[in-house]
Amino acid sequence: MNVVRKILSRFRRGVLIATVAAACAGLAACERPPTKTEAAQSPVLIPAPAKLVARDGGYTLASASGIKTGDEASARVARYFSSLVERTHKLALKPSPGTDGAVVFAIDNSAPEGAEAYTLRITGQGVRVAARDERGLFYGAVTLWQLLGADGRLPAVEIEDAPRFAWRGLMLDSARHFQSVDEIKKLLDALALHKLNTFHWHLTDDQGWRIEIKKYPKLTEIGGCRIPAGDGGIDPATRKPRPYCGFYTQDQIRDVVRYAAERHITVVPEINVPGHAQAAIAAYPELGVLGTRPAVSNEWGVNTYLINTEESTYRFLEGVLDEVAALFPGPYVHIGGDEAVKDQWEASPRVQQRMRELGLKDEMQMQSLLVARLEKHLAAKGKRLIGWDEILEGSLPADATVMSWRGTQGGIDAVKRGHDVVMSPSSDLYLDYLQTDSADEPPGRPATITLQEVYAYEPVPAALSGDEKKHVLGVQANVWTEHMRTFARMQHAIFPRIAALSETAWSPASRKDYQDFLARLPAQLQRYRALGIDYAQTPFRVDIAADAGKRGSEAQVTLANPLGYGIRYTTDGSEPTATSSEYGAPFALPMPGKVRAAAFYAGKPLASASERDIDAASLLVRSDEQLKMCTDSLMLRLEDDGPADGERAIFNVDIFNPCWQWNGADFDGIAAIEVRAGRIPYFFQLAHDEPNRKFKPAKSAHGELEIRAGCDGELLASVPLPAQPDADGFATLDAKLAGNAGKQDLCIYFTGDTRPTMWALDRVRLVPGAGQP
């Protein structure tokens, strides 16, 4: 998807439910998660059920507890539940005819209507989960598992529950970075436990074709491999190109689809056309407009390669979809349709001739013709076409469904034209965007989409009338993997934000409450740990900032937790506990000193303690994460290209305007500025956004490091850049100053257009003059 998206911050205040309202009589109470006592009145379930009544008492499960079932559907759910409980609670429950006090799973036609609805009742005598359909019974089992305490205790409760939306989804991009089948299954396990029922699988793009098509084997033989940019694409032992490869065989696809179905998840495959097609054209050049074979792309962003408009290409795509339709039994096939930059079509005499032959007035009508052709072909196989909201830019078959990613307007327009829509806006639900401002965030896309922003998103636009709202099938979060080289990074991006999405997708809008959600979230983290889910730690850790204090021997320390949980800290080097000093406001710390801090809930830390050693020298250093972007036009958190394996340096870079600011730098006694910089590949295709990239002309062969007093201020220093960085991939540059004093805003940038590489700032240090501390 397009990296050039302005992320609009949102803040939503819900109406607090009864368990929290009493605690929010004052503003301070409302600005923090409820205490353990405040939250104790309701079971900690995510997503929140539609109706819940808590009773006194409960029931204790033990290994001797039987599970009563009545048919094969309830037996399947019972087996799933017992295996989950054995894994997480070490209780060996066995489905059986059951006895008094047993857990009962029952298909019951008197249960509430709805295939995914269920009832759950826990008393001192036992447990009963009932539903009309196996799907509802499965979700009742998930709720029962969430209610089970570490000691096997279940609280007495009555629940009547059903989802708000029919489409509750997550999209995973396996084209940019490839995940193993076992990793996909682990993700499906987690989606099921969040009551999500749709897995949108992005299987083809410019950077890789990941699904075996037997009729066209080169799609995976050639299109399934690329040579990564820079050192990442070089074998460190032989110095020869090292391809990055991966695809799913049809047997593996069937295995994943079966596994998902057992968890009542529908898999929606995506085959992207007419854009994002460079890998396919690399495999079969005759599909392209130019007739030449490009490499499978190793660059991110928006590439210009389109498939051509020949009848033979349409038949090729239909052959692909024939095999796709046979592999995926669900009702939908996604054909992409996004970011199909029309430059190649506009420049091609043959495409223009083809448009005249067909009586088409513009290139968007050409794309609409392709969409209509594919929709008809899929309909003949019992499938419905779904595509990104760009498919609305021309005429669209009546039965086509739209996935709205460029905000909500595409969804509104689709509904107004009579189409079903899935809401998936990049401004709220793109989980590859960073989730906090922490320096510990892994690589990701510009700006942040916080847990609160995901939670606050409302999928049904107010602009829709009552009847029109029925066209909103549901909601989906998307995970684009350009910057997710590992499965751990993918999990970091998804968890815990997927918990916020699940509540939006499942729970009634009236039940949503962010403060109450934060009170339930720590229990969800315990479930993640029990399941081995490598969720993001950054929202639960403490950021420690320090600036010079009023006295030269002190630092002013500021602590913050991104989610607003209470903070405890120490300054004697000890581990923070629930009885350590409670943070309320910035404090003075004698230097040298050490601060350790952790966020706490209900007396327990939510993540490992953050720590920072602070002395006068450390206050003179800023990393790239601590600096501001001069314009913040398109800031990315980018990973270095080497080493080929293992950990790599990470840089915050505005690729439209690589320029960093240190605001309010104290120049008293400073004689020089030391800059450590690295050089990374400039591996971005930005199509029509490319002219927005700015750089200042170089005055020497390799450009300069320039430092100014403010972006438009006086030039303080200029240092020639080397032809190459040092052996470790970095260069350390010393810029002498003359007579500067007081506080100034530093503006740091590198001159010259150095593509296909670019310099990126790693660290800045103010160097005191002789005799200075």
CSV table of C-alpha atoms in Angstrom, one decimal, residues 144-579:
chain,number,residue,atom,x,y,z
A,144,LEU,CA,-15.1,-20.2,28.9
A,145,TRP,CA,-11.3,-20.6,28.4
A,146,GLN,CA,-10.8,-16.9,29.1
A,147,LEU,CA,-12.9,-17.1,32.3
A,148,LEU,CA,-10.8,-20.0,33.7
A,149,GLY,CA,-8.4,-18.9,36.4
A,150,ALA,CA,-4.9,-20.3,37.0
A,151,ASP,CA,-6.4,-22.4,39.8
A,152,GLY,CA,-9.1,-23.9,37.7
A,153,ARG,CA,-11.8,-21.6,39.2
A,154,LEU,CA,-14.6,-20.3,37.0
A,155,PRO,CA,-16.8,-17.4,38.3
A,156,ALA,CA,-20.5,-17.8,38.4
A,157,VAL,CA,-21.8,-15.9,35.4
A,158,GLU,CA,-24.6,-15.8,32.8
A,159,ILE,CA,-23.6,-14.6,29.3
A,160,GLU,CA,-25.7,-14.2,26.1
A,161,ASP,CA,-23.4,-13.1,23.3
A,162,ALA,CA,-23.3,-12.6,19.5
A,163,PRO,CA,-21.0,-10.6,17.3
A,164,ARG,CA,-21.7,-7.1,16.0
A,165,PHE,CA,-20.2,-7.7,12.6
A,166,ALA,CA,-20.0,-10.7,10.3
A,167,TRP,CA,-16.6,-9.8,8.9
A,168,ARG,CA,-14.0,-9.7,11.6
A,169,GLY,CA,-10.6,-9.8,9.9
A,170,LEU,CA,-6.9,-9.5,9.7
A,171,MET,CA,-4.9,-9.2,6.5
A,172,LEU,CA,-1.3,-10.6,6.4
A,173,ASP,CA,1.1,-9.7,3.6
A,174,SER,CA,3.2,-12.8,2.9
A,175,ALA,CA,4.5,-11.3,-0.4
A,176,ARG,CA,7.0,-8.8,1.0
A,177,HIS,CA,8.2,-11.2,3.8
A,178,PHE,CA,7.4,-14.8,3.9
A,179,GLN,CA,6.0,-16.7,6.9
A,180,SER,CA,6.2,-20.5,7.4
A,181,VAL,CA,3.1,-22.6,7.6
A,182,ASP,CA,3.7,-23.2,11.3
A,183,GLU,CA,3.8,-19.4,11.8
A,184,ILE,CA,0.6,-18.9,9.9
A,185,LYS,CA,-1.1,-21.6,12.0
A,186,LYS,CA,0.1,-19.9,15.2
A,187,LEU,CA,-1.4,-16.7,13.9
A,188,LEU,CA,-4.7,-18.4,13.1
A,189,ASP,CA,-4.8,-19.9,16.6
A,190,ALA,CA,-4.5,-16.4,18.0
A,191,LEU,CA,-7.1,-14.9,15.7
A,192,ALA,CA,-9.6,-17.5,16.8
A,193,LEU,CA,-9.1,-16.7,20.4
A,194,HIS,CA,-9.9,-13.1,19.6
A,195,LYS,CA,-13.1,-14.2,17.9
A,196,LEU,CA,-11.9,-13.1,14.5
A,197,ASN,CA,-13.3,-15.1,11.6
A,198,THR,CA,-11.5,-13.8,8.4
A,199,PHE,CA,-7.9,-14.2,7.4
A,200,HIS,CA,-7.2,-12.2,4.3
A,201,TRP,CA,-4.0,-13.6,2.8
A,202,HIS,CA,-2.0,-11.2,0.5
A,203,LEU,CA,-0.1,-13.7,-1.6
A,204,THR,CA,1.2,-11.8,-4.6
A,205,ASP,CA,2.9,-8.4,-5.1
A,206,ASP,CA,5.9,-6.8,-6.8
A,207,GLN,CA,8.3,-8.4,-4.3
A,208,GLY,CA,7.1,-12.0,-4.5
A,209,TRP,CA,4.6,-14.5,-5.8
A,210,ARG,CA,3.8,-16.9,-2.9
A,211,ILE,CA,1.2,-19.4,-4.2
A,212,GLU,CA,1.9,-22.4,-6.4
A,213,ILE,CA,-0.1,-22.3,-9.7
A,214,LYS,CA,0.5,-25.6,-11.4
A,215,LYS,CA,-0.5,-24.3,-14.8
A,216,TYR,CA,2.2,-21.5,-14.6
A,217,PRO,CA,5.1,-22.9,-12.6
A,218,LYS,CA,7.4,-19.9,-13.3
A,219,LEU,CA,5.2,-17.7,-11.0
A,220,THR,CA,6.9,-19.4,-8.1
A,221,GLU,CA,10.1,-20.6,-9.7
A,222,ILE,CA,11.1,-17.1,-10.7
A,223,GLY,CA,8.5,-14.8,-9.1
A,224,GLY,CA,9.0,-16.5,-5.7
A,225,CYS,CA,12.6,-15.2,-5.3
A,226,ARG,CA,14.2,-11.7,-5.1
A,227,ILE,CA,17.7,-10.4,-4.4
A,228,PRO,CA,17.4,-8.1,-1.4
A,229,ALA,CA,18.9,-4.6,-1.7
A,230,GLY,CA,22.4,-3.9,-0.4
A,231,ASP,CA,24.3,-6.3,1.9
A,232,GLY,CA,21.2,-8.2,2.7
A,233,GLY,CA,21.3,-9.7,-0.8
A,234,ILE,CA,24.9,-10.8,-0.6
A,235,ASP,CA,26.1,-14.1,0.8
A,236,PRO,CA,28.7,-13.2,3.5
A,237,ALA,CA,30.7,-16.3,2.8
A,238,THR,CA,30.9,-16.3,-1.0
A,239,ARG,CA,30.0,-12.6,-1.7
A,240,LYS,CA,27.6,-13.8,-4.4
A,241,PRO,CA,24.0,-12.8,-4.6
A,242,ARG,CA,21.8,-14.6,-2.1
A,243,PRO,CA,18.1,-14.8,-3.1
A,244,TYR,CA,15.2,-14.4,-0.7
A,245,CYS,CA,12.7,-17.1,-1.6
A,246,GLY,CA,9.5,-18.7,-0.5
A,247,PHE,CA,6.1,-19.9,-1.6
A,248,TYR,CA,3.3,-22.2,-0.4
A,249,THR,CA,2.6,-25.4,-2.3
A,250,GLN,CA,-1.0,-26.2,-3.0
A,251,ASP,CA,-0.9,-29.0,-0.4
A,252,GLN,CA,0.3,-26.4,2.1
A,253,ILE,CA,-2.5,-24.0,1.1
A,254,ARG,CA,-5.1,-26.8,1.6
A,255,ASP,CA,-3.5,-27.6,5.0
A,256,VAL,CA,-3.8,-23.9,6.1
A,257,VAL,CA,-7.3,-23.6,4.8
A,258,ARG,CA,-8.4,-26.8,6.7
A,259,TYR,CA,-6.6,-25.6,9.9
A,260,ALA,CA,-8.4,-22.2,9.6
A,261,ALA,CA,-11.8,-23.9,9.0
A,262,GLU,CA,-11.4,-25.9,12.2
A,263,ARG,CA,-11.2,-22.6,14.0
A,264,HIS,CA,-14.1,-21.2,12.0
A,265,ILE,CA,-11.9,-18.8,10.1
A,266,THR,CA,-12.5,-18.2,6.4
A,267,VAL,CA,-9.3,-17.6,4.3
A,268,VAL,CA,-9.7,-14.9,1.6
A,269,PRO,CA,-6.8,-15.1,-0.9
A,270,GLU,CA,-5.6,-12.0,-2.7
A,271,ILE,CA,-4.1,-12.0,-6.3
A,272,ASN,CA,-3.3,-8.4,-7.0
A,273,VAL,CA,-3.9,-7.0,-10.5
A,274,PRO,CA,-3.4,-4.9,-12.6
A,275,GLY,CA,-0.7,-3.3,-10.4
A,276,HIS,CA,1.6,-4.7,-7.9
A,277,ALA,CA,2.4,-7.3,-10.6
A,278,GLN,CA,6.2,-7.0,-11.1
A,279,ALA,CA,6.9,-10.5,-9.7
A,280,ALA,CA,4.4,-12.0,-12.1
A,281,ILE,CA,5.9,-10.1,-15.0
A,282,ALA,CA,9.4,-11.2,-14.0
A,283,ALA,CA,8.1,-14.8,-14.4
A,284,TYR,CA,6.2,-14.2,-17.6
A,285,PRO,CA,7.4,-11.0,-19.4
A,286,GLU,CA,4.7,-11.4,-22.0
A,287,LEU,CA,2.2,-10.3,-19.3
A,288,GLY,CA,3.8,-6.9,-19.1
A,289,VAL,CA,3.4,-3.7,-21.1
A,290,LEU,CA,7.1,-3.3,-22.0
A,291,GLY,CA,7.7,-6.9,-23.1
A,292,THR,CA,11.0,-7.1,-21.2
A,293,ARG,CA,11.8,-9.1,-18.1
A,294,PRO,CA,12.2,-7.0,-14.9
A,295,ALA,CA,13.8,-8.4,-11.8
A,296,VAL,CA,11.4,-9.3,-8.9
A,297,SER,CA,11.4,-6.0,-7.1
A,298,ASN,CA,13.5,-5.5,-4.0
A,299,GLU,CA,12.1,-2.0,-3.4
A,300,TRP,CA,9.2,-0.9,-1.3
A,301,GLY,CA,6.4,1.5,-2.2
A,302,VAL,CA,4.5,2.0,-5.4
A,303,ASN,CA,6.0,0.4,-8.5
A,304,THR,CA,4.9,1.3,-12.0
A,305,TYR,CA,4.7,-2.2,-13.5
A,306,LEU,CA,1.2,-3.1,-14.8
A,307,ILE,CA,0.0,-6.2,-16.7
A,308,ASN,CA,-1.0,-5.5,-20.3
A,309,THR,CA,-4.5,-5.5,-21.7
A,310,GLU,CA,-4.3,-8.4,-24.1
A,311,GLU,CA,-6.9,-11.1,-24.3
A,312,SER,CA,-4.1,-13.7,-23.7
A,313,THR,CA,-3.3,-12.0,-20.4
A,314,TYR,CA,-6.9,-12.1,-19.3
A,315,ARG,CA,-7.0,-15.8,-20.1
A,316,PHE,CA,-3.8,-16.2,-18.1
A,317,LEU,CA,-5.4,-14.5,-15.1
A,318,GLU,CA,-8.5,-16.7,-15.4
A,319,GLY,CA,-6.3,-19.7,-15.4
A,320,VAL,CA,-4.7,-18.5,-12.1
A,321,LEU,CA,-8.1,-17.8,-10.6
A,322,ASP,CA,-9.3,-21.3,-11.6
A,323,GLU,CA,-6.7,-22.8,-9.3
A,324,VAL,CA,-7.2,-20.3,-6.6
A,325,ALA,CA,-10.9,-20.8,-6.5
A,326,ALA,CA,-10.4,-24.6,-6.2
A,327,LEU,CA,-8.0,-24.1,-3.2
A,328,PHE,CA,-10.1,-21.7,-1.2
A,329,PRO,CA,-13.7,-22.8,-0.4
A,330,GLY,CA,-14.7,-19.4,1.1
A,331,PRO,CA,-17.1,-17.1,-0.8
A,332,TYR,CA,-14.6,-14.3,-1.6
A,333,VAL,CA,-11.5,-13.9,-3.8
A,334,HIS,CA,-9.6,-10.5,-3.5
A,335,ILE,CA,-8.2,-9.1,-6.8
A,336,GLY,CA,-6.4,-6.1,-5.3
A,337,GLY,CA,-6.8,-3.2,-7.8
A,338,ASP,CA,-5.0,-0.7,-5.6
A,339,GLU,CA,-2.2,1.7,-6.7
A,340,ALA,CA,-2.3,0.7,-10.3
A,341,VAL,CA,-0.3,3.7,-11.6
A,342,LYS,CA,-1.3,4.1,-15.2
A,343,ASP,CA,2.0,5.5,-16.6
A,344,GLN,CA,2.9,2.4,-18.6
A,345,TRP,CA,-0.6,2.1,-20.1
A,346,GLU,CA,-0.6,5.8,-21.0
A,347,ALA,CA,2.8,5.5,-22.7
A,348,SER,CA,2.0,2.3,-24.6
A,349,PRO,CA,0.8,2.6,-28.2
A,350,ARG,CA,-0.5,-0.9,-28.0
A,351,VAL,CA,-2.6,-0.3,-24.9
A,352,GLN,CA,-3.9,2.9,-26.3
A,353,GLN,CA,-4.9,1.1,-29.5
A,354,ARG,CA,-6.6,-1.6,-27.4
A,355,MET,CA,-8.6,1.0,-25.6
A,356,ARG,CA,-9.8,2.5,-28.9
A,357,GLU,CA,-10.7,-1.0,-30.1
A,358,LEU,CA,-12.8,-1.5,-27.0
A,359,GLY,CA,-14.3,2.0,-27.1
A,360,LEU,CA,-12.8,3.1,-23.7
A,361,LYS,CA,-12.2,6.7,-23.0
A,362,ASP,CA,-9.5,6.4,-20.3
A,363,GLU,CA,-7.2,4.0,-18.4
A,364,MET,CA,-9.6,3.7,-15.5
A,365,GLN,CA,-12.2,2.3,-17.7
A,366,MET,CA,-9.6,-0.2,-18.9
A,367,GLN,CA,-9.1,-1.3,-15.3
A,368,SER,CA,-12.9,-1.5,-14.8
A,369,LEU,CA,-13.2,-3.8,-17.8
A,370,LEU,CA,-10.6,-6.1,-16.3
A,371,VAL,CA,-12.4,-6.1,-12.9
A,372,ALA,CA,-15.7,-6.9,-14.7
A,373,ARG,CA,-14.1,-9.7,-16.6
A,374,LEU,CA,-12.7,-11.3,-13.5
A,375,GLU,CA,-15.9,-10.7,-11.5
A,376,LYS,CA,-17.9,-12.6,-14.1
A,377,HIS,CA,-15.3,-15.5,-14.2
A,378,LEU,CA,-15.3,-15.8,-10.4
A,379,ALA,CA,-19.1,-15.6,-10.2
A,380,ALA,CA,-19.3,-18.6,-12.6
A,381,LYS,CA,-17.3,-20.5,-10.0
A,382,GLY,CA,-19.5,-19.4,-7.1
A,383,LYS,CA,-17.2,-16.7,-5.8
A,384,ARG,CA,-17.6,-13.1,-5.1
A,385,LEU,CA,-15.0,-10.5,-6.1
A,386,ILE,CA,-13.7,-8.1,-3.5
A,387,GLY,CA,-11.0,-5.4,-4.1
A,388,TRP,CA,-9.5,-2.3,-2.6
A,389,ASP,CA,-11.4,0.9,-2.9
A,390,GLU,CA,-9.7,2.1,-6.1
A,391,ILE,CA,-11.9,-0.3,-8.0
A,392,LEU,CA,-14.7,2.3,-7.4
A,393,GLU,CA,-13.0,4.8,-9.7
A,394,GLY,CA,-14.7,3.2,-12.7
A,395,SER,CA,-17.8,1.2,-13.2
A,396,LEU,CA,-18.1,-1.7,-10.9
A,397,PRO,CA,-20.2,-4.9,-11.1
A,398,ALA,CA,-23.2,-4.9,-8.8
A,399,ASP,CA,-22.1,-7.9,-6.8
A,400,ALA,CA,-18.5,-6.7,-6.2
A,401,THR,CA,-17.5,-5.9,-2.6
A,402,VAL,CA,-15.2,-3.0,-1.7
A,403,MET,CA,-12.5,-2.9,1.0
A,404,SER,CA,-12.0,0.7,2.0
A,405,TRP,CA,-8.4,1.5,2.9
A,406,ARG,CA,-7.9,5.2,1.9
A,407,GLY,CA,-10.0,6.4,4.9
A,408,THR,CA,-13.7,5.9,5.2
A,409,GLN,CA,-14.9,7.8,2.2
A,410,GLY,CA,-14.4,4.9,-0.2
A,411,GLY,CA,-16.6,2.8,2.1
A,412,ILE,CA,-19.3,5.5,2.1
A,413,ASP,CA,-19.1,5.8,-1.7
A,414,ALA,CA,-19.4,2.1,-2.1
A,415,VAL,CA,-22.4,1.8,0.0
A,416,LYS,CA,-24.1,4.7,-1.7
A,417,ARG,CA,-23.6,2.8,-5.0
A,418,GLY,CA,-25.2,-0.3,-3.5
A,419,HIS,CA,-22.0,-2.3,-2.7
A,420,ASP,CA,-21.1,-4.2,0.4
A,421,VAL,CA,-18.0,-2.9,2.1
A,422,VAL,CA,-15.4,-3.9,4.6
A,423,MET,CA,-13.8,-1.0,6.5
A,424,SER,CA,-10.0,-1.1,6.8
A,425,PRO,CA,-8.7,2.5,6.8
A,426,SER,CA,-4.9,3.0,6.8
A,427,SER,CA,-5.4,5.9,9.2
A,428,ASP,CA,-6.7,3.6,12.0
A,429,LEU,CA,-6.1,0.0,11.2
A,430,TYR,CA,-2.7,-0.5,9.6
A,431,LEU,CA,-0.8,-2.4,12.1
A,432,ASP,CA,2.6,-2.0,10.4
A,433,TYR,CA,2.5,1.6,11.6
A,434,LEU,CA,4.4,2.2,14.8
A,435,GLN,CA,2.4,1.9,17.9
A,436,THR,CA,4.4,4.1,20.3
A,437,ASP,CA,7.1,6.8,20.1
A,438,SER,CA,9.5,4.5,22.0
A,439,ALA,CA,13.1,4.2,20.7
A,440,ASP,CA,12.6,0.4,21.2
A,441,GLU,CA,10.0,0.1,18.4
A,442,PRO,CA,11.2,-2.1,15.5
A,443,PRO,CA,11.2,-0.8,11.9
A,444,GLY,CA,7.9,0.4,10.7
A,445,ARG,CA,6.0,2.9,8.6
A,446,PRO,CA,5.4,6.6,9.3
A,447,ALA,CA,3.9,8.1,12.4
A,448,THR,CA,2.0,6.0,14.9
A,449,ILE,CA,-1.4,4.2,15.3
A,450,THR,CA,-1.7,3.7,19.0
A,451,LEU,CA,-3.8,1.1,20.8
A,452,GLN,CA,-6.3,3.8,21.7
A,453,GLU,CA,-6.7,4.8,18.1
A,454,VAL,CA,-7.4,1.3,17.0
A,455,TYR,CA,-9.9,0.9,19.8
A,456,ALA,CA,-11.6,4.2,19.0
A,457,TYR,CA,-12.3,3.4,15.4
A,458,GLU,CA,-16.0,3.2,14.5
A,459,PRO,CA,-16.6,1.2,11.3
A,460,VAL,CA,-20.1,2.5,10.5
A,461,PRO,CA,-19.9,6.0,9.2
A,462,ALA,CA,-22.5,8.5,10.6
A,463,ALA,CA,-23.1,9.5,7.0
A,464,LEU,CA,-24.9,6.2,6.3
A,465,SER,CA,-28.7,5.8,6.8
A,466,GLY,CA,-30.2,2.9,8.7
A,467,ASP,CA,-30.6,0.7,5.6
A,468,GLU,CA,-27.3,1.7,4.2
A,469,LYS,CA,-25.5,0.6,7.4
A,470,LYS,CA,-26.4,-3.0,6.6
A,471,HIS,CA,-23.9,-2.9,3.7
A,472,VAL,CA,-21.0,-2.6,6.2
A,473,LEU,CA,-20.0,-6.2,6.5
A,474,GLY,CA,-17.4,-5.5,9.1
A,475,VAL,CA,-13.9,-4.4,9.9
A,476,GLN,CA,-10.4,-5.5,9.2
A,477,ALA,CA,-6.8,-4.6,10.3
A,478,ASN,CA,-4.0,-4.9,7.8
A,479,VAL,CA,-0.4,-6.0,8.3
A,480,TRP,CA,2.0,-5.1,5.5
A,481,THR,CA,5.4,-6.7,6.0
A,482,GLU,CA,8.0,-4.6,4.2
A,483,HIS,CA,9.7,-4.0,7.6
A,484,MET,CA,8.8,-7.3,9.3
A,485,ARG,CA,11.8,-9.5,8.5
A,486,THR,CA,11.0,-11.9,11.3
A,487,PHE,CA,7.9,-13.5,12.8
A,488,ALA,CA,8.7,-11.8,16.1
A,489,ARG,CA,8.3,-8.4,14.5
A,490,MET,CA,5.0,-9.4,13.0
A,491,GLN,CA,3.7,-10.5,16.4
A,492,HIS,CA,4.9,-7.2,17.8
A,493,ALA,CA,2.9,-5.3,15.3
A,494,ILE,CA,-0.3,-7.3,15.8
A,495,PHE,CA,-0.4,-7.9,19.6
A,496,PRO,CA,-2.0,-6.3,21.6
A,497,ARG,CA,-3.6,-4.0,19.1
A,498,ILE,CA,-5.6,-6.9,17.6
A,499,ALA,CA,-7.3,-7.2,21.0
A,500,ALA,CA,-8.6,-3.6,20.5
A,501,LEU,CA,-9.8,-4.5,17.0
A,502,SER,CA,-11.5,-7.6,18.3
A,503,GLU,CA,-13.7,-5.6,20.6
A,504,THR,CA,-14.6,-3.2,17.8
A,505,ALA,CA,-15.5,-6.1,15.6
A,506,TRP,CA,-17.4,-8.2,18.1
A,507,SER,CA,-18.8,-6.2,21.0
A,508,PRO,CA,-21.9,-3.9,20.8
A,509,ALA,CA,-20.8,-0.3,20.3
A,510,SER,CA,-22.5,0.5,23.6
A,511,ARG,CA,-20.3,-1.9,25.5
A,512,LYS,CA,-17.0,-0.3,24.3
A,513,ASP,CA,-15.1,1.6,26.9
A,514,TYR,CA,-11.4,2.3,26.6
A,515,GLN,CA,-10.6,2.7,30.3
A,516,ASP,CA,-12.4,-0.6,31.1
A,517,PHE,CA,-10.5,-2.2,28.2
A,518,LEU,CA,-7.2,-1.1,29.8
A,519,ALA,CA,-8.3,-2.7,33.0
A,520,ARG,CA,-8.9,-6.0,31.2
A,521,LEU,CA,-5.8,-5.9,29.1
A,522,PRO,CA,-3.3,-7.2,31.7
A,523,ALA,CA,-5.3,-10.4,31.9
A,524,GLN,CA,-5.0,-10.7,28.1
A,525,LEU,CA,-1.2,-10.3,28.4
A,526,GLN,CA,-1.2,-13.3,30.8
A,527,ARG,CA,-3.0,-15.3,28.1
A,528,TYR,CA,-0.5,-14.2,25.5
A,529,ARG,CA,2.3,-15.4,27.7
A,530,ALA,CA,0.6,-18.8,28.3
A,531,LEU,CA,0.3,-19.2,24.5
A,532,GLY,CA,3.8,-18.1,23.7
A,533,ILE,CA,2.7,-15.0,21.8
A,534,ASP,CA,5.5,-12.5,21.5
A,535,TYR,CA,3.4,-9.4,22.0
A,536,ALA,CA,4.8,-5.8,21.9
A,537,GLN,CA,6.4,-4.7,25.1
A,538,THR,CA,6.7,-1.1,24.2
A,539,PRO,CA,3.2,0.0,25.2
A,540,PHE,CA,3.8,-1.4,28.7
A,541,ARG,CA,7.3,-0.1,29.3
A,542,VAL,CA,8.4,3.3,30.7
A,543,ASP,CA,10.1,5.9,28.6
A,544,ILE,CA,12.8,7.8,30.5
A,545,ALA,CA,13.7,11.3,29.3
A,546,ALA,CA,16.4,13.5,30.8
A,547,ASP,CA,17.4,17.1,30.3
A,548,ALA,CA,19.7,19.5,32.1
A,549,GLY,CA,18.2,20.6,35.4
A,550,LYS,CA,18.3,24.1,37.0
A,551,ARG,CA,21.6,23.2,38.6
A,552,GLY,CA,24.5,21.9,36.7
A,553,SER,CA,24.8,18.9,39.0
A,554,GLU,CA,21.2,17.7,38.4
A,555,ALA,CA,19.1,16.3,35.6
A,556,GLN,CA,15.4,16.8,35.1
A,557,VAL,CA,13.9,13.4,34.6
A,558,THR,CA,10.5,12.7,33.0
A,559,LEU,CA,8.8,9.3,32.9
A,560,ALA,CA,5.9,8.2,30.7
A,561,ASN,CA,4.0,5.1,29.9
A,562,PRO,CA,2.3,5.1,26.5
A,563,LEU,CA,-1.0,3.6,27.9
A,564,GLY,CA,-1.1,5.7,31.0
A,565,TYR,CA,-0.6,2.9,33.5
A,566,GLY,CA,0.8,4.0,36.9
A,567,ILE,CA,4.6,4.2,37.2
A,568,ARG,CA,6.9,3.2,40.0
A,569,TYR,CA,10.6,4.0,40.0
A,570,THR,CA,13.9,3.8,41.9
A,571,THR,CA,17.1,5.9,41.9
A,572,ASP,CA,19.3,3.5,43.9
A,573,GLY,CA,19.7,0.9,41.2
A,574,SER,CA,17.1,-1.5,42.7
A,575,GLU,CA,14.3,-3.2,40.9
A,576,PRO,CA,11.0,-1.2,41.0
A,577,THR,CA,8.3,-2.8,43.1
A,578,ALA,CA,4.7,-2.0,43.9
A,579,THR,CA,5.9,-0.1,46.9
